[in-house]
GROMACS .gro file of C-alpha atoms in nm:
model
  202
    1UNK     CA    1   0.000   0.000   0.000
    2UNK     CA    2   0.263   0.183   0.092
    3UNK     CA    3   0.464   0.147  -0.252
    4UNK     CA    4   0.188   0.215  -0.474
    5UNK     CA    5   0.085   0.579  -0.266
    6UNK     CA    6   0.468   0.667  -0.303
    7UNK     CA    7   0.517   0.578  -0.690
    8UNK     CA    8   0.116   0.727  -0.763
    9UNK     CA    9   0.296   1.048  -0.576
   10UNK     CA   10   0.565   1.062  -0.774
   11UNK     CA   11   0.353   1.028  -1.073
   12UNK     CA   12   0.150   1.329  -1.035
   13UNK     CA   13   0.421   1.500  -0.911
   14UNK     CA   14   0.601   1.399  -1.256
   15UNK     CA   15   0.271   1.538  -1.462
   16UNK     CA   16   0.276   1.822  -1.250
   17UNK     CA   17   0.626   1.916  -1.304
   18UNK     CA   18   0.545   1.803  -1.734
   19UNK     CA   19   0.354   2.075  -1.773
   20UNK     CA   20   0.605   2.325  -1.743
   21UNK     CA   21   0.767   2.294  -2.072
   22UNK     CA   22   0.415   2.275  -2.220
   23UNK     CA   23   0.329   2.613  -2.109
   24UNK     CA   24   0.637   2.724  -2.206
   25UNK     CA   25   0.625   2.611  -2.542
   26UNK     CA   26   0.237   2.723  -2.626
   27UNK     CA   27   0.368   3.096  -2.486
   28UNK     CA   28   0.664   3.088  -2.748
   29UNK     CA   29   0.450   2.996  -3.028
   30UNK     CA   30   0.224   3.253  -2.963
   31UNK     CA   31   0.552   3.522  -2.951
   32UNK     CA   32   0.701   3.374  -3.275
   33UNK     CA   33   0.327   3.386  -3.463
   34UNK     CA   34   0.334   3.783  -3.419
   35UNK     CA   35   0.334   3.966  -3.754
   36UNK     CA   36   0.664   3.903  -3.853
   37UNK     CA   37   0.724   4.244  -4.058
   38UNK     CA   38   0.636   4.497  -3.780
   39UNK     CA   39   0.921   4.268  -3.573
   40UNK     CA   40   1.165   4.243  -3.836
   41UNK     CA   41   1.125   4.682  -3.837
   42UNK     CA   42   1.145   4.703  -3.487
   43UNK     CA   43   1.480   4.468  -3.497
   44UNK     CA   44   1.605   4.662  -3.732
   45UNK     CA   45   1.555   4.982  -3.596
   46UNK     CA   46   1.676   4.888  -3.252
   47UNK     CA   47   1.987   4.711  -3.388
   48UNK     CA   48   1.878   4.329  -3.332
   49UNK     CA   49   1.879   4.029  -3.466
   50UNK     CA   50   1.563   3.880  -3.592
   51UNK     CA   51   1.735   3.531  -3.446
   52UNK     CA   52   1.710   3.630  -3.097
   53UNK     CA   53   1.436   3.573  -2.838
   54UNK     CA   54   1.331   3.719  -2.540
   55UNK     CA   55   1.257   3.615  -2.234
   56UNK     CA   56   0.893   3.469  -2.169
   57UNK     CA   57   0.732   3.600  -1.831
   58UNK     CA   58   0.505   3.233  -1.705
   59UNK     CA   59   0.152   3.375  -1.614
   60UNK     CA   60   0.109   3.434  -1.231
   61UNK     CA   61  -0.179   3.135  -1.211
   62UNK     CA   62   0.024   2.874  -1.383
   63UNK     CA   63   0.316   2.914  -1.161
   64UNK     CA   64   0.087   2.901  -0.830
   65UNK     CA   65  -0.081   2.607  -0.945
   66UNK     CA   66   0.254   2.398  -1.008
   67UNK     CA   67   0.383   2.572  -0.677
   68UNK     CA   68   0.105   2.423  -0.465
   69UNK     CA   69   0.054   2.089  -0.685
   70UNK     CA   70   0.449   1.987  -0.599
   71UNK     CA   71   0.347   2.135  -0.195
   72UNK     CA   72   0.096   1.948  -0.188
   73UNK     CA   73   0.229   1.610  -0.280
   74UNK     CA   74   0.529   1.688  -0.051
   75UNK     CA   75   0.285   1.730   0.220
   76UNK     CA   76   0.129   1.380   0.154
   77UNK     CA   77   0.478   1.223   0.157
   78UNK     CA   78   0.596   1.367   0.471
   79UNK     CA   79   0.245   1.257   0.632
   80UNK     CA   80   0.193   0.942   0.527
   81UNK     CA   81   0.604   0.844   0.620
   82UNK     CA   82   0.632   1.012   0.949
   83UNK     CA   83   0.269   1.133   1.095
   84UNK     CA   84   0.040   0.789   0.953
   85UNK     CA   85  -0.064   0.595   1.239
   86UNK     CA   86   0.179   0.259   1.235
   87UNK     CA   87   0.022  -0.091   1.260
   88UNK     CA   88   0.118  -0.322   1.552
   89UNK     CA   89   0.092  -0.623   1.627
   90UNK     CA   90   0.229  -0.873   1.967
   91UNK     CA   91   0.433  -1.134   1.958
   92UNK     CA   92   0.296  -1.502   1.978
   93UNK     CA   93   0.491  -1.732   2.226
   94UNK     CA   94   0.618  -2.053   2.052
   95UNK     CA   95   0.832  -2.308   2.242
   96UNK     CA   96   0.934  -2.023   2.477
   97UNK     CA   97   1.073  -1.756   2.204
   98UNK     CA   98   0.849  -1.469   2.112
   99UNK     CA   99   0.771  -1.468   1.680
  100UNK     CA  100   0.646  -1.215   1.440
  101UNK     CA  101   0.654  -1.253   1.070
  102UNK     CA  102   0.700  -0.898   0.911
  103UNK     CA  103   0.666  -0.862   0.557
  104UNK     CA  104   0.909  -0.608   0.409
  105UNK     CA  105   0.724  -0.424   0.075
  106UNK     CA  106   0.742  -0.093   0.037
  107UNK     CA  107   0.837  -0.055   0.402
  108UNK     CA  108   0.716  -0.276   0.708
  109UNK     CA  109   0.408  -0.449   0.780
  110UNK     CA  110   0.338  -0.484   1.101
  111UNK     CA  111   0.618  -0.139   1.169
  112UNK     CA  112   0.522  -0.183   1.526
  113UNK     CA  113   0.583  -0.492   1.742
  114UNK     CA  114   0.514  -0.550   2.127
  115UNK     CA  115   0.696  -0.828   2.344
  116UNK     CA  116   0.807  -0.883   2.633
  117UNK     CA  117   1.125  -0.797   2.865
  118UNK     CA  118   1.345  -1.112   2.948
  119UNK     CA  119   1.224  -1.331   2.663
  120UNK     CA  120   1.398  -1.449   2.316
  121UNK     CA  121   1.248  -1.304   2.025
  122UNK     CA  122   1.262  -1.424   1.658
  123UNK     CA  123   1.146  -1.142   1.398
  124UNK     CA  124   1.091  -1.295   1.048
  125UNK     CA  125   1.147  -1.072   0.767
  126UNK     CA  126   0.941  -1.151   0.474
  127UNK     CA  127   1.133  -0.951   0.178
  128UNK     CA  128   0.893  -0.894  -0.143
  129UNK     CA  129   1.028  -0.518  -0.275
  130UNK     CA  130   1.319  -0.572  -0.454
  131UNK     CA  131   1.401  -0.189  -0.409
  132UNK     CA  132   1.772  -0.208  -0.295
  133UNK     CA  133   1.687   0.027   0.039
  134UNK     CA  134   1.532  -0.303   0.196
  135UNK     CA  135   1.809  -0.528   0.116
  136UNK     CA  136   1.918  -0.506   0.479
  137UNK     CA  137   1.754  -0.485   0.827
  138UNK     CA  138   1.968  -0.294   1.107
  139UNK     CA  139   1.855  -0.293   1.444
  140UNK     CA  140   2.144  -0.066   1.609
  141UNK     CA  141   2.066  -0.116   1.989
  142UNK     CA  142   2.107  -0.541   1.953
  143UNK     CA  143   2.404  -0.486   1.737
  144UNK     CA  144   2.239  -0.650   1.464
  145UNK     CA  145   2.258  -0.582   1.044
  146UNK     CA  146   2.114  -0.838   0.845
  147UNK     CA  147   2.102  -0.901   0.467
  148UNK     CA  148   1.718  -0.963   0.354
  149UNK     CA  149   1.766  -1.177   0.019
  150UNK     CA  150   1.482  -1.118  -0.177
  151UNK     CA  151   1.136  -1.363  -0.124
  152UNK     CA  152   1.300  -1.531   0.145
  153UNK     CA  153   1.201  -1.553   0.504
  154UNK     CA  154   1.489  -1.427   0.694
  155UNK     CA  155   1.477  -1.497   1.098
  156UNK     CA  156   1.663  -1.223   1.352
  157UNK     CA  157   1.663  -1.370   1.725
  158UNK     CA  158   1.774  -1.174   2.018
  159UNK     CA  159   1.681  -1.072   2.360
  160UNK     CA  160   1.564  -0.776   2.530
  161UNK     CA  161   1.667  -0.707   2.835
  162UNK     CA  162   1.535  -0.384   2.938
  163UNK     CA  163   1.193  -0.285   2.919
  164UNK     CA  164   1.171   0.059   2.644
  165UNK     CA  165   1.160   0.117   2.251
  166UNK     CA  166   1.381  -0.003   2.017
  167UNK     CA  167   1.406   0.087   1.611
  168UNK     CA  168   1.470  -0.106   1.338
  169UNK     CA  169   1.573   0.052   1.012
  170UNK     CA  170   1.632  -0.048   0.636
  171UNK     CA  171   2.020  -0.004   0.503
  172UNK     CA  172   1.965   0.372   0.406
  173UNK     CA  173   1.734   0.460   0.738
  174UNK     CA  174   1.463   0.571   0.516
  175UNK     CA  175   1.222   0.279   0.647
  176UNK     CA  176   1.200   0.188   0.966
  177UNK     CA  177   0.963   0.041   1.236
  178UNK     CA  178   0.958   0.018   1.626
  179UNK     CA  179   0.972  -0.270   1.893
  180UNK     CA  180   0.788  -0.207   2.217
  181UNK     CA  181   0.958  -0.417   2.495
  182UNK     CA  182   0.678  -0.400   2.759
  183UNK     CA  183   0.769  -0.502   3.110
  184UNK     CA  184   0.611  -0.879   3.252
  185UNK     CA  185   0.380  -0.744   3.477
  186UNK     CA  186   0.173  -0.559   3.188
  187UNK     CA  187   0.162  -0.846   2.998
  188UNK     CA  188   0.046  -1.090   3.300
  189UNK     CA  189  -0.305  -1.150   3.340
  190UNK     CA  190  -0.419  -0.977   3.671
  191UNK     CA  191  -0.518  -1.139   3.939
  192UNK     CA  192  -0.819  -1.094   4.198
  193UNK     CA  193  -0.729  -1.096   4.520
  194UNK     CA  194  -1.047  -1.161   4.702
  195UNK     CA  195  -1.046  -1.532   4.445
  196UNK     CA  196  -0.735  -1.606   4.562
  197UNK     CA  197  -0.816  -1.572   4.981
  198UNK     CA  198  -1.154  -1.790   4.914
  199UNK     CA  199  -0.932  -2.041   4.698
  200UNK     CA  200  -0.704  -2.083   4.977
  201UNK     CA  201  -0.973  -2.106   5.244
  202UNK     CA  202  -1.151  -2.384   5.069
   0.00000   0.00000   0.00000
């Protein structure tokens, strides 16, 4: 989802950007279709060279439109990389280690993952973009850097020790996601105490 919204960006921003020479070119033509003898008169009497051309001022609305177009698509960008809400998702408990499958396209899907402190946890990176940016997965504060080879499941293990939020990031740092390392107490089911005293008393 991701992918497509950045290259359908890029796109308009492309068309936007197209039109330029366009305009340029339909505000020539109508210089170079003025009656060529009054020019040719006024070159001559001036000194100039009928070869020459002048400068073209762009109109004031085309160059607000493009202005705000390209603004505007910037503003998408920057909103849907750094403000969008991330999706998370916590870790299921298999044979004692904590595993998530993340699926790298485009970016990463879940970005946010919760486990817990103290436990080993096995992130698998599911590489489909073959965009060279996500042809490695760094996460600096477990000394790890990993090469993702592309439409292979790779599998990172490690262990948190301390209970906070850690970052994972593509090679070039342009992706990245988080890892929420919640403490054991919030993730234990609570108990009632008042269950517990008529438990023991029976």
């Amino acid at each position: 989802m991701k992918r497509a919204f950045f290259i359908a960006s890029l796109a308009g921003l492309g068309t936007l950007l197209g039109d330029i020479p366009g305009v340029i070119s339909r505000d020539m033509s109508r210089t170079i279709a003025a009656p060529e003898h009054s020019t040719h008169i006024e070159n001559q009497m001036n000194g100039h060279s009928t070869g020459q051309f002048q400068r073209i001022q762009q109109p004031l609305a085309n160059r607000v439109a493009i202005t705000l177009g390209g603004l505007g698509l910037i503003g998408l960008e920057l909103w849907w990389f750094l403000f969008s809400q991330p999706t998370s998702q916590r870790a299921t408990t298999t044979a004692g280690i904590q595993e998530v499958t993340i699926t790298v396209d485009g970016g990463y899907e879940p970005s946010e993952v919760v486990v817990q402190v103290g436990q080993p946890v096995r992130l698998k990176f599911n590489r489909q973009d073959p965009s060279s940016c996500l042809e490695e997965i760094r996460l600096p504060d477990f000394q790890i850097a990993q090469a993702l080879p592309l439409h292979q499941v790779t599998a990172i293990e490690f262990t948190p020790t301390q209970p906070g939020t850690y970052t994972f990031t593509c090679g070039m740092n342009m992706f990245r996601g988080t890892i929420k390392v919640s403490p054991t107490a919030l993730l234990q089911p609570s108990v009632n105490p008042a269950s517990t005293a008529s438990k023991a008393s029976a």
